[in-house]
Amino acid sequence: MFLSGLHRVYAGFINPPSAEKDPEAIRFGLLGASSIAPASLITPAKSHPDVIIAAVAARDQARAEASSSELLQDPSIDAIYIALPNNLHYEWSLRSIKAGKHVLLEKPSCSNAEEAQALFNHPLLKAAGAPILLEAFHYRFHPAWQAFLARIHSDPEAGRVKNAFAQQYLHKGAIAENDIRWRFDLSGGAMMDFGTYPLNCLRQIFKQEPMEVLDAKPRSLTGLPEIDQAMSASYRTADGATGKLVTDMSASGDWPFFPSSWTKGLPRIAWPKCEVELEEHTLESSEGQVHTVKRNVILWNHLAPSVYHQIDVEDTHVIRAGEQVVKSWTESKREKAYKWPSAQSAGEQEWWTTYRYQLEEFVNKIKGRDGSGVWVDAVDSVEQMKAIDATYLKAGLKTGRFLLIVYALPPATSYRSWEFFLLTPLLRHSLVVAAYSKSFTPDFECFCISLIYPISTLTMPSTMAPSVDLSKRRRFQPPITSFFTSATEPVASDTPAVSHHHHYAAATFSATPVVPATVQSSLMSVGMRVRKSVAEGYRTNLAKTQEKVAPPTTVTQTPGVQPVRGNRNHSELTPFSGLGRDEYLVNDDGDAFSLPPSSQESITSFSGPLGGQKRSLAAEDIYADEDDEYDSRQDGSFGPSVLSPNMGQSRRILPMRGSKAQQSIVDIDDFEEAAFLRRREEVDAEDVRMYGA
Ligand SMILES: NC(=O)C1=CN([C@@H]2O[C@H](COP(=O)(O)OP(=O)(O)OC[C@H]3O[C@@H](n4cnc5c(N)ncnc54)[C@H](OP(=O)(O)O)[C@@H]3O)[C@@H](O)[C@H]2O)C=CC1
Ligand SMILES: O=C1OC[C@@H](O)[C@H](O)[C@H]1O
């Protein structure tokens, strides 16, 4: 048994036999030289006759065989594997699909449900001969998982699901401090990463949507309250079945057989596990006797079952005559399923990993073959993201949904002094409006920037107003400055920028309102000063503040020089040098009213040629469903909320009670919605109109 286990590991993960490649083999391009790619695709591809790994695109030219844009444009590439940080999944899947490529997309599919909905319901996926898009929930393709589900859903002994539990731990120290999983701006967090598996397990077990989230308790990363390092959450279906998941990506202590005081702080190793209790149900009734059975099933190690797994099934039988128990007994069995019971996929081997099985089905789907029948469809992926979002909301963690309000106050001439009178009303207005908005939209972080120039001078086309029905968690959003084109700078031509190869800079461009350079620089610096002075305790020392704030490139652009579009782009990535990885772990502690870590960087960070990495507040997630949120206020209170000192990091609020009438002085609907708050989809749609697909 041990030797066969070793063989499965060796052949599955280390050195599978090489298959001779078919001339019609699917040629894969990989976006990102990710750590998971060797296990998830490169090694499995070796034994697949219909798969060739053709190219890898990376930010670092030395490690890349192609740039990401070259990869998508290359007609010899059939499919793209996306194992980028989660925040880039939506964008690059969409780009790949638009380029006509099939997409194997790592989990979680997107940053939030809205993105997932937009992606998986994209019209390009509905057309005849449309590209195949698959969220890589690899564990589901292994026969062990399907055998486990069959014990719950298909056997005559299986009653309805009563209760389920799923756990998945990663031991303390397994993930480096600067890993993408610990970065909010890259849509990290335990529920997004490891937690997505046990959640998916529960959904598969229950087969009912949506699951109500009864409770969700995160353990946040020290210094980064918005990042969940661990989560435990419980759920209930419409049928009343209950489920619980526990995930911990830095698990310690709680060793079996040892007193907890001995092992506290030591890394904890535990198998991934799914456990299901089914309701007692009647097998047969005859001659006044009723035969019932009640089943419990456990699957150990759904994550890497090819290494080892076991399915423990325990059936408790009872024969009753009326209330009287005539006979009862328990049947236990232990099962394993390294292969399908009947050959559902040609040539499968016991050593096939979950990833190898997944690849088999992905290819089968593309080639129109029958295969095992296991698939993760569009609805499934969308529901998964909805369930993740709902868990985060219940946990009270920052959801990454932002409402940014920008509005203009009367011109500066109406104030007697820029130094004093200007900043005070701006600050007051900003804070009051943000707080007021927060009371309508408790699920959103609300920020406000008051400007001095009347909005009318910016001549924003009204068609660019944002939709308010979208909310975005960790959402892709263009930086604020990308919407302003200096009057001295030429308007970018529609020739796609090619100078930003080797990074994943999105090539989405927007029609930008032309703003005189003077207006623009004042606009930016005023906005910056307001934000800065908040963080610095209402300091209004202009010289000192400005010194710290590098002017954005768009403002200082050399006249006559063609701007490089990629550099202004919202999703631009830092180079492989490690810049993006090491810089993080921002701590806002002690900065009472500071905006989230990226608020300043959102404006300054893309001044360099390689673009900014950090999550941009001004450029960020801006949507609110105000009516819903208003209606959902439980305590009947209405009116402004005061943001807590941690407003950039947590969602705590202090409601200030009052009647609706009393509070109607400030109405956020009075403020015109700024053009740069457009939804991503609108940006894309406009691009298509202006520049072609
Ligand atoms: N199915 C599974 O079992 C697993 C799935 N995953 C999923 O795969 C994805 C990648 O995870 P993993 O391989 O661990 O991640 P890595 O950090 O190892 O790889 C991510 C890749 O993304 C590229 N990248 C682009 N922008 C950034 C950025 N700002 N910071 C860091 N990297 C960036 C990098 O490519 P380059 O430097 O080459 O340009 C990097 O190699 C995630 O979505 C994760 O959830 C992860 C592990 C297991
Ligand atoms: O999907 C995953 O599976 C394996 C884990 O190590 C990793 O963190 C996670 O992303």
Short mmCIF file of C-alpha atoms in Angstrom, two decimals, residues 13 48 69 71 147 159 195 219 244 280 306 314 363 376 388 404 422 488 497 516 577 580 600 618 660 672:
data_model
loop_
_atom_site.label_atom_id
_atom_site.label_comp_id
_atom_site.label_asym_id
_atom_site.label_seq_id
_atom_site.Cartn_x
_atom_site.Cartn_y
_atom_site.Cartn_z
CA PHE A 13 3.38 14.80 -9.40
CA HIS A 48 -1.83 13.88 -22.12
CA SER A 69 -0.59 40.21 -25.20
CA LEU A 71 0.16 35.07 -26.18
CA ALA A 147 -17.74 8.37 -5.19
CA GLY A 159 -31.51 9.99 3.13
CA GLY A 195 -11.80 28.38 2.05
CA ARG A 219 -9.39 35.51 12.12
CA LYS A 244 -20.13 24.31 8.71
CA GLU A 280 -32.82 8.56 8.79
CA SER A 306 -4.39 10.56 -5.57
CA GLU A 314 -21.39 4.07 8.32
CA VAL A 363 -9.81 18.57 -23.33
CA VAL A 376 -18.14 22.99 -13.27
CA ILE A 388 -17.96 33.67 -0.86
CA LEU A 404 -16.57 57.12 -3.81
CA LEU A 422 -10.84 76.30 1.87
CA THR A 488 -1.29 70.05 -23.50
CA ALA A 497 0.25 50.12 -27.06
CA PRO A 516 -6.81 72.14 -18.95
CA SER A 577 11.74 42.38 -9.47
CA GLY A 580 4.98 44.38 -5.84
CA GLN A 600 -2.33 58.04 -1.73
CA ALA A 618 -9.76 56.85 -5.78
CA LYS A 660 -35.36 60.67 7.89
CA GLU A 672 -23.69 64.40 -10.07
#
